[in-house]
XYZ file of C-alpha atoms in Angstrom:
535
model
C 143.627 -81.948 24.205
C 145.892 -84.526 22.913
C 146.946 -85.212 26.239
C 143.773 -85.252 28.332
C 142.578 -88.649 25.531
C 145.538 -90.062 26.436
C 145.147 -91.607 29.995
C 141.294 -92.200 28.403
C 142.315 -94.450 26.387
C 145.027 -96.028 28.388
C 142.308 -96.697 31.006
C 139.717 -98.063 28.426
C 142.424 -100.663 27.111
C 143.061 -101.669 30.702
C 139.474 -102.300 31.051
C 139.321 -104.401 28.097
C 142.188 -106.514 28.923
C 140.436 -106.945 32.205
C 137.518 -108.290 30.941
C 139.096 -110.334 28.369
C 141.269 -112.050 31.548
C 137.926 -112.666 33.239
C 136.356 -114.326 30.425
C 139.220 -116.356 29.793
C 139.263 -117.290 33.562
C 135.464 -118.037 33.033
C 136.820 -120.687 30.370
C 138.996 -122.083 32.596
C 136.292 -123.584 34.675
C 133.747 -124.081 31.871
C 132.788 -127.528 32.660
C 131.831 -127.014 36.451
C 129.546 -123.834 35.217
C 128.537 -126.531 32.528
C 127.851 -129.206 34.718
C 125.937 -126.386 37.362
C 123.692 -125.472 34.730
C 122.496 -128.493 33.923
C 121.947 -129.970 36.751
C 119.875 -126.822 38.409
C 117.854 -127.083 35.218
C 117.091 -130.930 35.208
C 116.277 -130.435 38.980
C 114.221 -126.988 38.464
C 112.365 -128.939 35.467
C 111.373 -132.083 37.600
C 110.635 -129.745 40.341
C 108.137 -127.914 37.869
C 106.813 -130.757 36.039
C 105.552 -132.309 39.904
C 103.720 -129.105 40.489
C 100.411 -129.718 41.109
C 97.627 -128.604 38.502
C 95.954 -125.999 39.013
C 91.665 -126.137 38.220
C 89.472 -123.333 37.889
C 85.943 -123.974 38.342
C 83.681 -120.888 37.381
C 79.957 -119.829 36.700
C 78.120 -116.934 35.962
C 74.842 -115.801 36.661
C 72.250 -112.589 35.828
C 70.298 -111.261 38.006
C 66.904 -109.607 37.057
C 65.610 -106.901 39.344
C 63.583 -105.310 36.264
C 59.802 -107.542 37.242
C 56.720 -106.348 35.964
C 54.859 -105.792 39.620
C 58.021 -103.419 40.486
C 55.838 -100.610 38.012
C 52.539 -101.133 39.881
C 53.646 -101.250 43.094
C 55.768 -97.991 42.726
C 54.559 -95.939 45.960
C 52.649 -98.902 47.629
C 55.361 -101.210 48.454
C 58.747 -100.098 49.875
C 61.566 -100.372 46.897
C 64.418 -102.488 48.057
C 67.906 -102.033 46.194
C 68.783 -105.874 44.865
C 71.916 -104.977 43.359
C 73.025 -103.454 46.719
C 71.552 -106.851 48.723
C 73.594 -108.393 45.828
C 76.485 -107.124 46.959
C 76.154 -107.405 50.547
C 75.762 -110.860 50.104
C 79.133 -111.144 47.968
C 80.584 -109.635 51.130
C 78.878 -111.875 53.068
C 79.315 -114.924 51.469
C 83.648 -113.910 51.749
C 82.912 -114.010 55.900
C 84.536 -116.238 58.122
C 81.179 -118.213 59.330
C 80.348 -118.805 55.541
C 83.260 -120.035 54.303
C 83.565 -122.444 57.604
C 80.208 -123.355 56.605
C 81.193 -123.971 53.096
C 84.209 -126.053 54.385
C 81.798 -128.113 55.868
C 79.254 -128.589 52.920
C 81.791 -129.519 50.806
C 83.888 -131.698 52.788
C 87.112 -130.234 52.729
C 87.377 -129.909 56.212
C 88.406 -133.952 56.140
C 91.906 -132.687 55.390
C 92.244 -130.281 58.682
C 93.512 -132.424 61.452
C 93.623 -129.532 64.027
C 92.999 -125.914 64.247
C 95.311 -124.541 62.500
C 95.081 -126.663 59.684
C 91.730 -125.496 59.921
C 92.759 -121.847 59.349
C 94.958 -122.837 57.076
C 92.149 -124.191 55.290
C 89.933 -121.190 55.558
C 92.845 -118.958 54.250
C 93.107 -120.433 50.690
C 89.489 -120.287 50.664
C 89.774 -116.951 51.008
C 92.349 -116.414 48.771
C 91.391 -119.012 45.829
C 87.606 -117.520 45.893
C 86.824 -114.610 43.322
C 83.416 -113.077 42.867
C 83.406 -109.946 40.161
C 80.897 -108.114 38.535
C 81.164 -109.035 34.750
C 78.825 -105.487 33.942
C 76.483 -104.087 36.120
C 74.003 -107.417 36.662
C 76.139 -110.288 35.946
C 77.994 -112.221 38.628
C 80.910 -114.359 37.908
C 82.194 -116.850 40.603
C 85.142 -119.168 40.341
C 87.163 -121.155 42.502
C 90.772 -123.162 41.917
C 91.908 -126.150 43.532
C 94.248 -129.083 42.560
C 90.975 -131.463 42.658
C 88.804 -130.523 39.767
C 85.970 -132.019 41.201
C 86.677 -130.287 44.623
C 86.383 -127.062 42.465
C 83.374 -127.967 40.777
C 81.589 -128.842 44.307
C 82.637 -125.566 45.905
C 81.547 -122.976 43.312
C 78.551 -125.144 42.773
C 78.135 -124.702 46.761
C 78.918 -121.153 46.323
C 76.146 -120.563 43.627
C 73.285 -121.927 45.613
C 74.445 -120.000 48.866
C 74.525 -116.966 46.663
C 71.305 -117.555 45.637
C 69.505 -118.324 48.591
C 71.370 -115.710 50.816
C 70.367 -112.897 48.787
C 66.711 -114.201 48.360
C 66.700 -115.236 52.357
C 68.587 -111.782 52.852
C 65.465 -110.058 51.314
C 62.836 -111.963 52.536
C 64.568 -111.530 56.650
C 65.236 -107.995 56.329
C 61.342 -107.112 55.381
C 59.960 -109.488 57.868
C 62.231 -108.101 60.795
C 61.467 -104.339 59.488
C 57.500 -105.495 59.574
C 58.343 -106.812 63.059
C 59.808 -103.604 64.395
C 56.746 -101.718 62.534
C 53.953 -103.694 64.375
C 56.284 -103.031 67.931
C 56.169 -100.063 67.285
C 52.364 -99.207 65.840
C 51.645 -101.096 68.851
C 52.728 -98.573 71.001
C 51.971 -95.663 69.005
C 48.255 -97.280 69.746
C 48.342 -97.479 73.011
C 49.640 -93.652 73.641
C 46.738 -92.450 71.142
C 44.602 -94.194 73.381
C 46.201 -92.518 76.655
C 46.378 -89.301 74.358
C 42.360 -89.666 73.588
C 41.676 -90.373 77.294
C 43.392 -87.730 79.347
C 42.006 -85.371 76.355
C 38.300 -85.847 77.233
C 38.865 -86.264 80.955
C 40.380 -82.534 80.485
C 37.728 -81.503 78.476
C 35.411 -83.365 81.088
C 37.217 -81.320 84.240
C 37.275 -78.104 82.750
C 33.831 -77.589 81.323
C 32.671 -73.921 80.556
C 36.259 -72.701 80.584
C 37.662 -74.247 77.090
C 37.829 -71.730 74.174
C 35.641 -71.698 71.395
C 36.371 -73.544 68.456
C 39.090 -71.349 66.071
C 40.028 -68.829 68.643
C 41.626 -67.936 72.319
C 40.391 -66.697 74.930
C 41.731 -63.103 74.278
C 39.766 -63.839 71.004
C 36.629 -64.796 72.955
C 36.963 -61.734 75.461
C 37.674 -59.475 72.400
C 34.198 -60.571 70.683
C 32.306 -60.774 73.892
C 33.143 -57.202 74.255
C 32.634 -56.352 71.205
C 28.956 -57.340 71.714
C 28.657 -55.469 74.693
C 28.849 -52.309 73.183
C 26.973 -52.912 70.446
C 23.886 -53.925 72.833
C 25.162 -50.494 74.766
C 24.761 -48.934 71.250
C 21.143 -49.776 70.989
C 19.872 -49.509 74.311
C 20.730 -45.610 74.123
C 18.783 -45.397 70.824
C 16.249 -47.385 71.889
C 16.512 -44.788 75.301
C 16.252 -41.383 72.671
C 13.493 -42.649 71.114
C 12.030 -43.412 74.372
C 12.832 -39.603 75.703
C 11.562 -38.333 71.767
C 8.153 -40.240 72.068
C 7.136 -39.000 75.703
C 8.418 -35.404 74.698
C 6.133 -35.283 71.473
C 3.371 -37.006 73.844
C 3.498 -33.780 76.465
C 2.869 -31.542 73.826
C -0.184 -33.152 71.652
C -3.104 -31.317 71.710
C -6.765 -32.725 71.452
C -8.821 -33.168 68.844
C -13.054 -32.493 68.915
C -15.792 -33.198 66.978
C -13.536 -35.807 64.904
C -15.543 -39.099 66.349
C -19.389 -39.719 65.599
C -20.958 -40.127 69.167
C -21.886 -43.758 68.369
C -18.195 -44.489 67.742
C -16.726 -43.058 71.330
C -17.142 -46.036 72.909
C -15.277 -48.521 70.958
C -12.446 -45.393 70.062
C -12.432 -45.891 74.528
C -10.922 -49.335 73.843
C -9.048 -49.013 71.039
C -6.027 -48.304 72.396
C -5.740 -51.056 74.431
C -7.109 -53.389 71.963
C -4.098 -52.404 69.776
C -1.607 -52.818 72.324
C -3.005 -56.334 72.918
C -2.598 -57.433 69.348
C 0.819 -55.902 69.391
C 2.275 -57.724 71.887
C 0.655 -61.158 71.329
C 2.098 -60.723 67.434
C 5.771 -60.242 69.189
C 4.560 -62.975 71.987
C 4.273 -65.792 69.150
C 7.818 -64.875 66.935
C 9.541 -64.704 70.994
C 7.705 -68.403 71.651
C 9.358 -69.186 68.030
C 13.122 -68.393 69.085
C 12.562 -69.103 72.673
C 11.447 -70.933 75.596
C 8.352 -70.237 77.970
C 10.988 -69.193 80.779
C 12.878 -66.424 78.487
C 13.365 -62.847 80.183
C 11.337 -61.441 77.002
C 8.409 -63.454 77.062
C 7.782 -63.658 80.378
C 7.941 -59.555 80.391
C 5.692 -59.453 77.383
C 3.211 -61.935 79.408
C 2.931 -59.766 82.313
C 2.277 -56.678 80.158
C -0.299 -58.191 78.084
C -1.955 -59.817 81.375
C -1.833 -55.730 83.115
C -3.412 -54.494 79.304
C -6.070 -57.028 79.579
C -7.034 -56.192 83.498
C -7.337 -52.557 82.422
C -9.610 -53.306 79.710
C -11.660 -55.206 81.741
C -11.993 -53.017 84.352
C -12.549 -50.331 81.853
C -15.562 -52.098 80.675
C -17.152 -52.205 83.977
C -16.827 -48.719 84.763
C -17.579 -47.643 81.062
C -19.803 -44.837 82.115
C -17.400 -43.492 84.637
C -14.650 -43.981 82.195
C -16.422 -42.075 79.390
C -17.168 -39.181 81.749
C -13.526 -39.497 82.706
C -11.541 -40.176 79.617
C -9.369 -37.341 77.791
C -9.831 -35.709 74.920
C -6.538 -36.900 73.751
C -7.832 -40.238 73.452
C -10.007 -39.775 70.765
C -6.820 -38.247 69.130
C -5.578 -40.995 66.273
C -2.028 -39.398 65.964
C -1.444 -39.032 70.050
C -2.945 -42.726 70.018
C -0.430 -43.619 67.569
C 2.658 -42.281 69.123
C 1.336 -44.077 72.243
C 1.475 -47.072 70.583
C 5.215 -46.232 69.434
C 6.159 -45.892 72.724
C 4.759 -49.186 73.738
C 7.022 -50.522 71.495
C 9.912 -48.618 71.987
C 9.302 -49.880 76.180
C 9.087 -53.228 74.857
C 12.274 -53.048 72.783
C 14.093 -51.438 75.725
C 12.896 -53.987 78.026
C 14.271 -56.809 75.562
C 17.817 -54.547 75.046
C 18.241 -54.268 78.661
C 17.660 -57.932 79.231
C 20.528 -58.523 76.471
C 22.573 -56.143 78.062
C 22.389 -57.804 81.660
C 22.865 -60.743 79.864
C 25.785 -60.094 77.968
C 27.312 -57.950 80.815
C 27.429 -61.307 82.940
C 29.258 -63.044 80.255
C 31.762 -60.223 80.535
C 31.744 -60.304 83.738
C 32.408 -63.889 84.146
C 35.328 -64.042 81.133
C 37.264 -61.209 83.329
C 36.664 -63.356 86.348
C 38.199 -66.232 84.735
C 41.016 -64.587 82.972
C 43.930 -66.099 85.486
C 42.280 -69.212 84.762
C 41.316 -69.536 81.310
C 44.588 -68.925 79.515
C 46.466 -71.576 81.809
C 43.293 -74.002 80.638
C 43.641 -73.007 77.267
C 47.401 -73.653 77.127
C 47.251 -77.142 78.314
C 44.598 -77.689 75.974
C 46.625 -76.770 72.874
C 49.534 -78.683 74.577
C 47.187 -81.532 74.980
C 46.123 -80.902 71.567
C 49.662 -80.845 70.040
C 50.809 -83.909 71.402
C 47.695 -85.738 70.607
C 48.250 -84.334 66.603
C 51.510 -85.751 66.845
C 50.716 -89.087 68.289
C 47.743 -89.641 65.730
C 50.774 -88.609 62.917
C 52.734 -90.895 64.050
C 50.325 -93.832 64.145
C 48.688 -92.852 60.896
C 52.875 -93.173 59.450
C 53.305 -96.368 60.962
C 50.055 -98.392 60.215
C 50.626 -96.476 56.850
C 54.069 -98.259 56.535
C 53.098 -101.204 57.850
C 51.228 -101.888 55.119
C 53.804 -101.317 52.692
C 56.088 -103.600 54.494
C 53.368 -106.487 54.054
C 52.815 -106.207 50.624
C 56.451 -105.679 49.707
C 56.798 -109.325 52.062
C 54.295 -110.537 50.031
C 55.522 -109.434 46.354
C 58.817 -110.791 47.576
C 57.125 -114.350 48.533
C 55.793 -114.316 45.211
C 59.271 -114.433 43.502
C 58.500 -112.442 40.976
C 60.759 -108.901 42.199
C 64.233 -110.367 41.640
C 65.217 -113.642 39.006
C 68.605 -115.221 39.164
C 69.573 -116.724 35.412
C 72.285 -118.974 35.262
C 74.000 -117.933 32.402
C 77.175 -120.861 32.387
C 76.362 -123.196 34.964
C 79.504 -124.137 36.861
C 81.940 -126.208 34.855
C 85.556 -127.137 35.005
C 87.915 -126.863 31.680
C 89.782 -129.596 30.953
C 93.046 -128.137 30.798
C 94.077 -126.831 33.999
C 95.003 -123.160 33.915
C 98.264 -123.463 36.012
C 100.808 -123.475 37.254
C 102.628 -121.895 33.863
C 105.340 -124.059 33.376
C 106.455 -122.753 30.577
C 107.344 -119.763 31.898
C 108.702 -121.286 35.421
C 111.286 -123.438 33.309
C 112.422 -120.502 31.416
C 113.243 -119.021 34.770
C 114.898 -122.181 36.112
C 116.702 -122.678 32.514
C 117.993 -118.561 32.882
C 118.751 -119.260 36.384
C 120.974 -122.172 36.397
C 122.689 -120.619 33.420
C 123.273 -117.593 35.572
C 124.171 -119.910 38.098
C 126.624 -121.503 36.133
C 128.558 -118.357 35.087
C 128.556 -117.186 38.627
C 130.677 -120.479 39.962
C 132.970 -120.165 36.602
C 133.382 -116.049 37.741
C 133.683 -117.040 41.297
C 136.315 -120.110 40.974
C 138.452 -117.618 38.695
C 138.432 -115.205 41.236
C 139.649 -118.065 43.891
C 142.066 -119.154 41.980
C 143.608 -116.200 39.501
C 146.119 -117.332 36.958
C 148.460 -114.271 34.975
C 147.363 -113.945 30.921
C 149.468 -111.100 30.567
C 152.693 -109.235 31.455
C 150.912 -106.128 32.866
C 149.150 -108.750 35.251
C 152.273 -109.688 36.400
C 153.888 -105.707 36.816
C 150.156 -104.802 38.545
C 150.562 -107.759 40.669
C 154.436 -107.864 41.538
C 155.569 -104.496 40.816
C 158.653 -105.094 38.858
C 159.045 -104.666 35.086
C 158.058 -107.552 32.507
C 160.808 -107.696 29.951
C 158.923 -110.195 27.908
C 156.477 -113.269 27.428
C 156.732 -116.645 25.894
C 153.939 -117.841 23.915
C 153.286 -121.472 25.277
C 153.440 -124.067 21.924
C 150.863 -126.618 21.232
C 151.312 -129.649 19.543
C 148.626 -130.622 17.300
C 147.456 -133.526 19.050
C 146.583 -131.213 22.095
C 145.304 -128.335 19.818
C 142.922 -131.318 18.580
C 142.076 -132.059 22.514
C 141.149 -128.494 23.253
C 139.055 -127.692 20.169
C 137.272 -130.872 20.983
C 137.024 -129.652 24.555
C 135.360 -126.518 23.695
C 133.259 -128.249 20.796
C 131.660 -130.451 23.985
C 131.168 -127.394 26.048
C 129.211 -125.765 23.104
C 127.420 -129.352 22.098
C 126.515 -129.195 26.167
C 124.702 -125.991 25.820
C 123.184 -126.293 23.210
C 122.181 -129.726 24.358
C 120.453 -127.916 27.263
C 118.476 -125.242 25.366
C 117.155 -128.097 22.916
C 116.097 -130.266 25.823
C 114.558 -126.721 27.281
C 112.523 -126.040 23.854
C 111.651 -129.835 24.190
C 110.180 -129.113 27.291
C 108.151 -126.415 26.459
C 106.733 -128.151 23.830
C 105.617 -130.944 25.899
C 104.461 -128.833 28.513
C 101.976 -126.588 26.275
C 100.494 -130.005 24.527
C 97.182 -130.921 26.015
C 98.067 -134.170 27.090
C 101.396 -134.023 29.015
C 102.529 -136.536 31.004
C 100.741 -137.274 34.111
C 102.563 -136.609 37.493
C 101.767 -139.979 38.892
C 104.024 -141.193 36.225
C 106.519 -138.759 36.716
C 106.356 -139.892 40.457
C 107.015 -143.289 39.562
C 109.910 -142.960 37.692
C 111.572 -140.953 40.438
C 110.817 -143.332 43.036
């Protein structure tokens, strides 16, 4: 173990007197890394103290989007987003065109003599410009330039173009979405019109072959059909009754000595007079449903007009007819089923007239099936397209209205207020460049600077402080080393040497806490003077 600390410690000694030869070769050249320092620090602190200030012009402004007519015009008017307009227009305002616009406004495109002092130009705009979001509604823009009133001109410029451009932003978008509405309602018009048109010159064209209203033709077919065999269904009951009547008519017998002799005669017309009131009592409800040319009435008018022949030729051959007539005549319940069957002929008449009737419309649907569908198709095609049309137009006109009263809240000024909360202002004291920290760097620098030529010139120009330097450098043994003797006198000369270089430094750290001093007062000295006294 013993052993293994041993070439440790030899090493660590040899690093020692290594250093201690470099700082003592450091000392050699003290006064150039003296006179370095301090002359990279007086230039670095004139450099800093010409610097031009630095002015920040700033102001801040709210802006309301909470108005009272937003609440009552929820639904009617079409919501726009400020605080997303708000921040288009800080993008915006950032562009190229704007800030070459601003350049111009302001006048600080005087200094550009060409193009790319133009650009130039345009770049620190770019760069020197800040707009931030101090919470969600506050706006805070600021601007730095050497000129304070330069920077109070351009944010000024800036709030007013903010201002104005989000406003004007607003106010452009809903007139140019109104625009495109009205194009486009417009044209929506005209096709409901062409829609409407070709509509009722189908309906026009195909007359007697469109579907009934709330169902197809299959529907239609299906009912029509349906109605068929229900007539079908009464014309064989009225048929059975028919057959039922004439069979209990065969087998009636007569009846004698029922009538009074004085009574024969008028029981002779009876029947016919009964058969004549019948059918005039079904004549007048027939006139009340139909017309003088229906099937029914015209039937019923040529039976009543045979009745009232018979009875009148009856009446001229009354004797013959009495000496003629049956029995069964003078029979009430044969003249009674008579009647019945009258009826019943009546009814079937009317049933088969319904039947021929309705068999025809039948008849003409499955004529018209190949053609029907294909009409009915293009209607509802027609139909659809017309729906969607009129939807569409209804949509528009309906937000075409919303865009004009949301155009005409926004004229009103009353959705969105801007509040200038600190109007734009310049501080006094300028808020760079921070020269107390840039002469701390040029006071740290030259002394680094200093120790580097000191390090450097020893390294040139080595010198032997030791015997081991000598056996390291030569490679022969050092049998000893004279100490070199110092007279007092230049003892004296060297402690007064050293006493300088320390009096030096420490000169140059008071004049660098003199200088920060100065520099943090209010009121340092003006450049112009500092100018002067260079020149």
């Amino acid at each position: 173990m013993a052993e293994s600390k041993a070439p440790q410690a030899i090493d660590l000694s040899e690093l020692v007197d290594f250093l201690k030869g470099v700082l003592w070769g450091c000392w050699r050249f003290r006064w150039p890394a003296v006179a370095v320092a301090w002359g990279l620090s007086l230039a670095g602190w004139l450099l800093v103290s010409l610097l031009p200030d630095v002015h920040q012009a700033s102001t801040r402004v709210y802006v309301e989007t909470q108005s009272a007519l937003r609440p009552l015009l929820q639904g009617l008017a079409v919501n726009t987003d400020m605080m997303s307009d708000v921040a288009m227009m800080e993008r915006a305002i950032m562009s190229r065109p704007n800030l070459e616009r601003l350049a111009r406004e302001t006048d600080l495109d005087i200094q550009a003599k060409d193009k790319a002092a133009f650009d130039q130009l345009i770049g620190q705009l770019q760069a020197s410009i800040k707009l931030e979001r101090d919470g969600n509604n506050i706006v805070r823009i600021s601007y730095q330039n050497n000129d304070p009133r330069k920077a109070l001109t351009v944010v000024t410029a800036l709030l007013n173009n903010f201002i104005e451009g989000s406003l004007g932003k607003n106010r452009s978008d809903s007139s140019s979405a109104e625009k495109f509405l009205v194009d486009k309602l417009k044209d929506y018009e005209r096709r409901l019109n062409e829609a409407e048109q070709q509509l009722a010159d189908f309906k026009r064209k195909n007359v007697g072959l469109l579907p009934g209203e709330g169902s197809d033709y299959y529907g239609r077919m299906q009912g029509e059909v349906s109605k068929l065999q229900a007539i079908e269904g009464r014309l064989r009951v009225a048929r059975n009754r028919k057959a039922e009547l004439q069979r209990q008519l065969e087998g009636e017998e007569p009846v004698f000595g029922l009538v009074p002799a004085d009574e024969k005669s008028n029981l002779l017309n009876a029947p016919q007079d009964r058969q004549i009131a019948q059918f005039e009592q079904q004549l007048a409800e027939l006139r009340l449903k139909y017309t003088e040319t229906h099937p029914d009435i015209v039937r019923i008018k040529q039976m009543l007009a045979e009745l009232r022949a018979e009875k009148e030729a009856a009446a001229k051959n009354s004797g013959t007819a009495r000496r003629a007539y049956s029995p069964l005549d003078l029979n009430p319940v044969y003249q009674q089923m008579k009647l019945q069957l009258s009826q019943v002929e009546v009814e079937l008449a009317q049933i088969q007239a319904e039947y021929a009737d309705q068999s025809a419309v039948v008849g003409s649907l499955r004529q018209r099936i190949d053609t029907m569908p294909a009409v009915e198709a293009e209607l509802k095609r027609m139909m659809r397209d017309y729906d969607i049309t009129k939807a569409q137009y209804s949509e528009l006109l309906r937000r075409v209205e919303s865009a004009r009263l949301s155009e005409d809240a926004e004229q009103s000024k009353s959705d969105v207020t801007f509040r200038i909360i600190d109007p734009p202002s310049v501080p006094a004291v300028p808020i760079g460049p921070k020269r107390g920290l840039l002469m701390t760097g040029v006071l740290l620098l030259a002394l680094v600077a200093g120790m580097g030529l000191a390090l450097g010139l020893n390294f040139t120009q080595p010198v032997f402080y030791t015997g081991k330097d000598l056996e390291r450098r030569f490679g022969v043994q050092v049998l000893g080393t004279i100490r070199m003797a110092r007279t007092e006198f230049e003892t004296a000369v060297a402690r007064r040497g050293s006493t300088l270089v320390l009096a030096s430094v420490a000169a140059l750290v008071v004049c660098y806490v003199l200088l920060l001093v100065f520099a943090a007062a209010p009121g340092h000295v003006d450049q112009e003077l500092i100018k002067g006294a260079i020149g």
